[in-house]
XYZ file of C-alpha atoms in Angstrom:
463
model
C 0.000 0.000 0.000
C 2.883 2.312 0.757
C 3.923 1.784 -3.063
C 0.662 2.823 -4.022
C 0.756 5.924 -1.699
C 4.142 7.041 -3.255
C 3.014 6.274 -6.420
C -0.099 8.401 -6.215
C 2.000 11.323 -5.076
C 4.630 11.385 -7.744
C 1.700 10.697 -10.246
C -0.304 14.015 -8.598
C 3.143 15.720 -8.902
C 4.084 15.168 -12.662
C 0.075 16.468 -13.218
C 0.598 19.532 -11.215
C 3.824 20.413 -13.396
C 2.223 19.544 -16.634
C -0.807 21.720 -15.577
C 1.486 24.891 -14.582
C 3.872 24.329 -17.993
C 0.410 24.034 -20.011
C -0.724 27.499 -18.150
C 2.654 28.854 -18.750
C 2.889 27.915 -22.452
C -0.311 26.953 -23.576
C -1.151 25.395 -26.682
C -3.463 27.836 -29.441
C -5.567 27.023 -31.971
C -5.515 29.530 -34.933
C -5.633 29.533 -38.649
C -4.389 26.384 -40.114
C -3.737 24.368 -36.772
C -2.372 23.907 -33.148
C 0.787 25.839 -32.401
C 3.005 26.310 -29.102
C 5.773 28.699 -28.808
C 9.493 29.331 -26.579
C 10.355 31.023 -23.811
C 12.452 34.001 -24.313
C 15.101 35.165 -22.104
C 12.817 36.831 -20.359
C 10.568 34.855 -17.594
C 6.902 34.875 -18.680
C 7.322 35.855 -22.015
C 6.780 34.117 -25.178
C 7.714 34.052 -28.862
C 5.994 31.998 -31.840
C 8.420 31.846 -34.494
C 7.756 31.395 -38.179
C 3.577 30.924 -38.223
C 2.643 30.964 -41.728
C -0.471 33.539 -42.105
C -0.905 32.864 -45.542
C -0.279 29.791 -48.377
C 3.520 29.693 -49.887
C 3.271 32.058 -52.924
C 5.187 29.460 -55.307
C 4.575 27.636 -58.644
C 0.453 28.637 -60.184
C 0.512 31.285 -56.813
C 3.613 33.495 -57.806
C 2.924 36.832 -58.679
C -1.164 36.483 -56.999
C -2.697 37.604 -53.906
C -1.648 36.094 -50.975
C -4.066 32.742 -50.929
C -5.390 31.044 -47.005
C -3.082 29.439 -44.752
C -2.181 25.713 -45.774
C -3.590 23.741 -42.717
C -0.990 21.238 -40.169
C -1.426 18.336 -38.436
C -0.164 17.981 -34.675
C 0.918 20.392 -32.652
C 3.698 23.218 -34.607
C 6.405 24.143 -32.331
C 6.907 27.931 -33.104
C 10.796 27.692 -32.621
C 12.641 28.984 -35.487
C 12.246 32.330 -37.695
C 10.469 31.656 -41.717
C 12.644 32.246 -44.281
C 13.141 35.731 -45.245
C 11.690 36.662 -49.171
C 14.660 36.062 -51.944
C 16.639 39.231 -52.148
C 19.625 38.651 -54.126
C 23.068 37.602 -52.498
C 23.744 40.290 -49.614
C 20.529 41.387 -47.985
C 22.229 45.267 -47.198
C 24.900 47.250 -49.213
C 27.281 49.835 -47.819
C 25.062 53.230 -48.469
C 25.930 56.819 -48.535
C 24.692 58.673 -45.768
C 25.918 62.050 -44.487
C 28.179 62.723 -42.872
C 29.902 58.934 -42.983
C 29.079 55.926 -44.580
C 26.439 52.844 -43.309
C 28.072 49.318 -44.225
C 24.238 47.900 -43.698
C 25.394 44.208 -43.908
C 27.773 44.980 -40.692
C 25.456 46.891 -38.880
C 22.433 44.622 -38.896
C 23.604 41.315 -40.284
C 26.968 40.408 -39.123
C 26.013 37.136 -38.195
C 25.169 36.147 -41.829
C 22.147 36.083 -43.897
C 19.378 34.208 -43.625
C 17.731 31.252 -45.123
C 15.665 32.773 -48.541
C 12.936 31.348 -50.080
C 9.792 32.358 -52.055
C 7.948 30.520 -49.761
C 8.109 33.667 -47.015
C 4.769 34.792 -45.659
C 5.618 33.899 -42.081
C 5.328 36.124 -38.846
C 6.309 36.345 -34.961
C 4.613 37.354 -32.188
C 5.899 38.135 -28.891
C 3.837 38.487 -26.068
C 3.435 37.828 -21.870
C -0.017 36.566 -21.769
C -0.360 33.650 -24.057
C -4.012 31.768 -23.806
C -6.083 34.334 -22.144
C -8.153 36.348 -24.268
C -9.443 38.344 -21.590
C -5.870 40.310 -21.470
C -6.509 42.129 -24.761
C -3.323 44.000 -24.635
C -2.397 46.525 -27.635
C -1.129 44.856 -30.464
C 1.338 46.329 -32.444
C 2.473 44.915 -36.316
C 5.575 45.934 -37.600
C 6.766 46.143 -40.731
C 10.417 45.720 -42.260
C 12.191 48.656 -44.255
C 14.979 47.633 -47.013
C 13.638 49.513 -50.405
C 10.770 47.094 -51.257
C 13.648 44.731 -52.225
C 15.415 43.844 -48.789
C 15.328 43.222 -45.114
C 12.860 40.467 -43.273
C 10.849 40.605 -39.911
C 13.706 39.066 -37.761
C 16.653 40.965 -38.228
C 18.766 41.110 -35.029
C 17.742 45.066 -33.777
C 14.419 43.663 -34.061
C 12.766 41.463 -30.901
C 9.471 41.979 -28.869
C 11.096 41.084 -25.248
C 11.192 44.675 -24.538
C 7.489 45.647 -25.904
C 6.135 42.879 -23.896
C 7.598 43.456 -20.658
C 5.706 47.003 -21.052
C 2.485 45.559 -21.892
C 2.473 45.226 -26.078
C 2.170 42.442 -28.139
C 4.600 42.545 -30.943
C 4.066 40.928 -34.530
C 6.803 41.420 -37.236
C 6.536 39.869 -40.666
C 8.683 39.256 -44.216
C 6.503 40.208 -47.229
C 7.677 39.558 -50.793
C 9.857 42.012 -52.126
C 11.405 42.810 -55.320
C 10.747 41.176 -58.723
C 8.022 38.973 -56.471
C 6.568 41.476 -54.623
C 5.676 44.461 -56.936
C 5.879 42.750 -60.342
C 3.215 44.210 -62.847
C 2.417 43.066 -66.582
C -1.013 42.487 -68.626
C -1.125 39.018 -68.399
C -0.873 39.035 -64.252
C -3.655 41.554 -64.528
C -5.579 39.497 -67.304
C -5.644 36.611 -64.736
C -6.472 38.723 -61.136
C -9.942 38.665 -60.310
C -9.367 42.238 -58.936
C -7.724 42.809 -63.260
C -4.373 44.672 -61.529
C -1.033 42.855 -60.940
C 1.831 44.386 -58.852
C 1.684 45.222 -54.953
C 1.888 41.810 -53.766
C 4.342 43.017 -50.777
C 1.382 45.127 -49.469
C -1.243 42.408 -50.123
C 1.067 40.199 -47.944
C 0.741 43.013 -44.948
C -2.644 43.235 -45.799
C -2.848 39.268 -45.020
C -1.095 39.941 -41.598
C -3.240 42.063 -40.296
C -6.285 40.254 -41.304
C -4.674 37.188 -39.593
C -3.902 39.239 -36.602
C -7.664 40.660 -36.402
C -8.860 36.579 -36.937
C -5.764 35.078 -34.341
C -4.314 37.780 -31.684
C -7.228 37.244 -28.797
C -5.318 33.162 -28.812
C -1.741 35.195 -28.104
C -3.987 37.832 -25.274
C -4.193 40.670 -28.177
C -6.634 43.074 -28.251
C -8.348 42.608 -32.594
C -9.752 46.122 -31.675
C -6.636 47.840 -30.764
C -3.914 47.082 -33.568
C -0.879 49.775 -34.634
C 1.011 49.445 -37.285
C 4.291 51.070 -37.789
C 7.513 50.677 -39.875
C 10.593 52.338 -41.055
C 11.671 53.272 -44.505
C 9.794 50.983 -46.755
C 8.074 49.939 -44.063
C 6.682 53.565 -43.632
C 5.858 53.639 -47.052
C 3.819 50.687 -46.514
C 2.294 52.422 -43.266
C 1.286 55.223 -45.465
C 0.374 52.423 -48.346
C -2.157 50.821 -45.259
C -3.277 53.560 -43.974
C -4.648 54.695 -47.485
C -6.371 51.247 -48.917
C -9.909 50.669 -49.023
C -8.716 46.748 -48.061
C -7.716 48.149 -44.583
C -11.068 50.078 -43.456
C -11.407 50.158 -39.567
C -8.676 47.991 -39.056
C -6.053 50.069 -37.923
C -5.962 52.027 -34.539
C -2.831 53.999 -34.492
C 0.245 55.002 -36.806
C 3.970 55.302 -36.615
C 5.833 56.512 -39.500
C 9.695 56.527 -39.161
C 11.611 57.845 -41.811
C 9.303 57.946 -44.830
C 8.701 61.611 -45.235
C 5.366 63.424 -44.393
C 2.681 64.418 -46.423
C 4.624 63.602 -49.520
C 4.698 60.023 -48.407
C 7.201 57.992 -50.614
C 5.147 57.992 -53.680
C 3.317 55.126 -56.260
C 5.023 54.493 -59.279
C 5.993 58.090 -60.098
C 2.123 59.310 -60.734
C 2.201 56.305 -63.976
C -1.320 54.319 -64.431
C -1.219 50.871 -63.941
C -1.015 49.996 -67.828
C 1.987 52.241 -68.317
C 3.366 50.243 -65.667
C 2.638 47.021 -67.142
C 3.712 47.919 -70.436
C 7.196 48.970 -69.577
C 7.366 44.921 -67.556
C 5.908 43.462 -71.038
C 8.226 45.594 -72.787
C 11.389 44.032 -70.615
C 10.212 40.612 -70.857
C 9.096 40.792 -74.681
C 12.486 41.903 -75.041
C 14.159 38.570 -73.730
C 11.770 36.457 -75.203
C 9.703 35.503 -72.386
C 5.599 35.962 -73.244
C 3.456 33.344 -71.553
C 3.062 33.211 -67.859
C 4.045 29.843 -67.841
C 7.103 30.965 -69.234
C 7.410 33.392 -66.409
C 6.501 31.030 -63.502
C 9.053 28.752 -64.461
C 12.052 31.343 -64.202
C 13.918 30.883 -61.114
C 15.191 33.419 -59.059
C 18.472 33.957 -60.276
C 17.443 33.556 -63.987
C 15.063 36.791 -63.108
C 18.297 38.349 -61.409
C 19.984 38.097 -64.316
C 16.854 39.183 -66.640
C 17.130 42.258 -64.230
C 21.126 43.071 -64.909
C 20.392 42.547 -68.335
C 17.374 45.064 -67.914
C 19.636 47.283 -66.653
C 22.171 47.255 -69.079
C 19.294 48.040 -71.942
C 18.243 50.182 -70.224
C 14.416 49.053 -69.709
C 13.149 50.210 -67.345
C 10.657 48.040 -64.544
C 9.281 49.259 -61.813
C 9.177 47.205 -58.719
C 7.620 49.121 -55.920
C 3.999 50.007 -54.631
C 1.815 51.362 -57.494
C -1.880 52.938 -57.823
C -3.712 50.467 -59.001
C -7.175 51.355 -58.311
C -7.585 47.982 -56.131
C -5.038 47.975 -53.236
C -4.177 51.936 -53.665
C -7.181 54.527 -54.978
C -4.417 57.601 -55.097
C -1.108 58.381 -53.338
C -0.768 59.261 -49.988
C -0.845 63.327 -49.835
C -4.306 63.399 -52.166
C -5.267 60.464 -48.981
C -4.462 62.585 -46.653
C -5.978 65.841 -47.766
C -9.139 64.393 -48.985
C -9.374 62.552 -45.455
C -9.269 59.356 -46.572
C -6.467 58.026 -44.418
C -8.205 57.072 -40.617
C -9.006 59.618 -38.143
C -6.570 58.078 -35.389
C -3.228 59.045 -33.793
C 0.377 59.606 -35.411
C 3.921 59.355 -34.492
C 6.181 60.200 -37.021
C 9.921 61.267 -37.523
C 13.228 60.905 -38.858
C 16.962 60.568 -37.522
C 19.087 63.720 -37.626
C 21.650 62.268 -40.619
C 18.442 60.515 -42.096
C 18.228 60.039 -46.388
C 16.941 63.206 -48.228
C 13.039 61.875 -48.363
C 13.189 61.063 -44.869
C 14.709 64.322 -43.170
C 12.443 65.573 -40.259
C 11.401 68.853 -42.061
C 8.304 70.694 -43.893
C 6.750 67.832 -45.238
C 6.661 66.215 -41.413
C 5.182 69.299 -40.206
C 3.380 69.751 -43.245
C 1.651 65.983 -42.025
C 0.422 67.152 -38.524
C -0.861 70.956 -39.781
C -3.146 68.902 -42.624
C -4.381 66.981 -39.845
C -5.446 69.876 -37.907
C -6.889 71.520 -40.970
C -9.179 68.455 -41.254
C -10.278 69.134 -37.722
C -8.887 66.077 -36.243
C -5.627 65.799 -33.618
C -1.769 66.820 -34.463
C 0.933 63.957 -34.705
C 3.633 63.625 -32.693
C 6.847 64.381 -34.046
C 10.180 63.172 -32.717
C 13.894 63.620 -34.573
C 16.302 61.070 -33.471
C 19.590 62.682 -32.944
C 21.860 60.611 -31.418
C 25.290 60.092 -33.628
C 26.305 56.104 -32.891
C 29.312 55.889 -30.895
C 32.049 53.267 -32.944
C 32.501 55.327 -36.257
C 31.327 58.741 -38.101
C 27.763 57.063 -39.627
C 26.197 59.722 -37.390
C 22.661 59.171 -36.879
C 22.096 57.378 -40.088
C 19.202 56.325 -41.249
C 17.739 52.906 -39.317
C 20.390 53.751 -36.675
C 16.793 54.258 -34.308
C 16.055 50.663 -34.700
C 18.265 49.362 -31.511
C 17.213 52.193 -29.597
C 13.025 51.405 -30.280
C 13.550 47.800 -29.804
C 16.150 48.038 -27.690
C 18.643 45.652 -28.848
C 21.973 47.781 -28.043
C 23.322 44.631 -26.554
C 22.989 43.106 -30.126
C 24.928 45.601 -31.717
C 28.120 45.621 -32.448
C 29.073 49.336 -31.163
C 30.598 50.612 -28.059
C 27.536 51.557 -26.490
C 27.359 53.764 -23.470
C 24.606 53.766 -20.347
C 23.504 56.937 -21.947
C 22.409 54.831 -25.244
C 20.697 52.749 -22.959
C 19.051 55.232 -20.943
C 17.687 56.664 -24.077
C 17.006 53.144 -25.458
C 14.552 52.933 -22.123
C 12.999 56.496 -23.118
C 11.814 55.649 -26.489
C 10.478 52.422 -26.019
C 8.649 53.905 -23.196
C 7.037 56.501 -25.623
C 6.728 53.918 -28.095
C 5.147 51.539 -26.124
C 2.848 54.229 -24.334
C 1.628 55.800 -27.942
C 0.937 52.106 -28.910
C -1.284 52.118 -25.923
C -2.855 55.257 -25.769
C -2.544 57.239 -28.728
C -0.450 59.457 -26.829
C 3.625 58.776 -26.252
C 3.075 60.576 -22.412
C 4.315 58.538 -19.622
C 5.451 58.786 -16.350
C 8.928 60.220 -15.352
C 9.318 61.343 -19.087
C 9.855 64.804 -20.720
C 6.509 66.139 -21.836
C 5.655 65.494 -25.672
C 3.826 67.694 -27.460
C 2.157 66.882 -30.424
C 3.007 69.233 -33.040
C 0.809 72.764 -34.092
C 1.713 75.845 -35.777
C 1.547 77.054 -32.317
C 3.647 74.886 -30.343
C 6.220 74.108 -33.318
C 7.443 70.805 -31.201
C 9.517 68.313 -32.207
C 10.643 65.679 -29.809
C 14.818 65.506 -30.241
C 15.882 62.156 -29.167
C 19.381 61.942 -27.709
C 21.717 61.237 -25.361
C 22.040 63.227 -22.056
């Protein structure tokens, strides 16, 4: 009988623990099947790594709308990053950028790229309440700069430890990008049931946020209280989002970081969709490619070297977000002067060394007065002005990246307890805005949102 006693009690034991690691890291069920994710670093905090939110985009579904999640079986262990979307053979390249010069690829991917492969559409969440739905914490989605041709959603200055220690759920994606992403030509549009081709890189974001609004109540998001922000492309694509019919009501709050103002970053150079596609037709007509089966079959490095030769005849094919009367109705100042972009908040800004389209100036004020003039509530405005200790980049543009996510252990440069004080400041405002709408918190310097009357900027720097 003793046995038995000693049994029950180990048996009533290994229960109790698999209860609590259950609770702890629970198992959801979302689109497509079962999943369970790590713990971080950080006690109570997990990450699901790699969840497809849509179906691969490969063979018949290249160059179409992102199609539903392909359903699992069993239980997916969310434990390792999606491959990042094909983008030729060095994911950065050393970049001009007063007053030094960036090498990208050493700044934010010294330890190597990453796996590549059309089959991309994955995501990451991070978040501290896994399982309980009645959390609804703010959600926030962020999206990957690199030119519409580069970068992925889990590049080393990017992690959600930090956001969800303060309360925020953090979802970062890769998109397709490039020749994949933003391809148009007649025959693509011939086939869409929407007749456009082209923008499949914002379609994919479009899919993420759709699968956040289904999924983020199984991670303890809040569907109702979603921000998206993003840097560089990434802004674009903010400003893209914020303007699409596809997005109506879904979107809470804004951050735009380092893609201009008012002007926005612009669709396809103020072109219609059929100049667009003819100049593509034109390119591939050109190297005797004129079937979409012809097309589909290409593999990524015979369209790289379609694209050098391109290049060297000078055709000309445009690869980046375009109006297309289906995903985009105009560009982004005509959106936001005819009050088509939401009535919500903004945070928006620039760093201090930032690329010409992305210097905190006019068109970031410009932004904020149009708002008032539409009778709804200034942005926020910040310029980032800290100059990186370790070399002259200054404070190039993306060098705000460690500081929002803070990463500076990550990074390679000498960093000081200033950079990490400041690191601690703007995630707080981040975080806080993400929130509330307003960047405020406790124990921080006042931010203002910006008015002809107030003229404030927020400058971001060391003390």
């Amino acid at each position: 009988m003793k046995w038995l006693k000693i049994y029950g009690l180990l048996l009533s034991i290994a229960l109790f623990t698999s209860c609590e690691q259950a609770d702890i890291n629970p198992v959801l069920n979302i689109t497509g099947g079962q999943v369970q994710g790590i713990e971080t670093a950080v006690p109570g905090i997990l990450v699901y790594k790699g969840i497809p939110y849509a179906a691969p985009p490969v063979g018949d579904l290249r160059w179409k709308a992102p199609q539903p999640v392909v359903a699992w079986e069993g239980i997916k262990v969310a434990d390792t990053f999606g491959a990042a979307a094909p983008q030729g053979d060095k994911v950065l390249s050393t970049r001009e950028s007063a007053p030094g010069v960036v090498d990208y690829t050493k700044e934010f991917f010294a330890d190597g790229d990453p796996e590549r492969s059309e089959d991309c559409l994955f995501l990451n969440v991070w978040t501290p309440v896994a399982g309980k739905p009645e959390a609804k914490l703010p959600v926030a989605m962020w999206i990957h700069g690199g030119a519409y041709t580069q970068g992925f959603g889990h590049e080393i200055e990017f992690d959600g430890e930090a956001f969800a220690e303060r309360g925020v759920i953090l979802v970062t994606l890769n998109y397709r990008l490039g020749i994949f992403g933003f391809l148009t030509h007649p025959l693509l549009s011939e086939e869409s049931d929407n007749h456009v081709s082209g923008n499949y890189g914002i379609l994919d974001q479009i899919a993420a946020l759709n699968w956040i609004q289904e999924n983020i109540a199984q991670f303890g998001g809040d569907p109702d209280n979603i921000t998206i922000f993003g840097q560089s492309a990434g802004a674009g694509s903010v400003q893209n989002l914020l303007g699409s019919p596809l997005t109506k009501g879904k979107i809470k709050k804004a951050i735009i970081q380092s893609g201009g103002g008012l002007s926005g970053l612009g669709l396809g150079g103020g072109r219609t969709l059929a100049e667009i596609e003819q100049q593509s037709k034109a390119a591939f007509d050109e190297s005797g490619i004129t079937t979409l089966e012809e097309m589909r079959k290409l593999s990524f490095s015979d369209l790289q070297e379609l694209q050098a030769d391109w290049r060297t005849k000078r055709l000309s094919v445009t690869l980046s977000p375009i109006v297309d009367g289906y995903m985009s109705t105009a560009d982004f100042a005509t959106n936001v002067r005819s009050g088509v972009i939401p009535n919500i908040p903004y945070m928006l800004g620039g760093t201090k060394d930032d690329m010409g389209f992305a210097k905190v100036g006019q068109p970031y004020y410009d932004f904020s007065l149009e708002l008032v003039k539409l009778g709804r509530k200034p942005a926020y405005l910040y310029d980032f002005r800290r100059e990186l200790p370790g070399d002259n980049a200054g404070a190039f543009h993306s060098s705000e990246l460690w500081y929002v996510f803070g990463t500076l252990d990550r990074c390679w440069r000498p960093m000081t307890d200033g950079d990490h004080a400041l690191s601690a400041k703007m995630t707080d405002y981040w975080t806080s805005f993400i929130k509330t709408g307003n960047p405020n918190t406790d124990n921080r310097p006042e931010w203002l949102p910006y008015t002809e009357e107030s003229g404030f900027v927020m400058a971001l720097d060391v003390e």
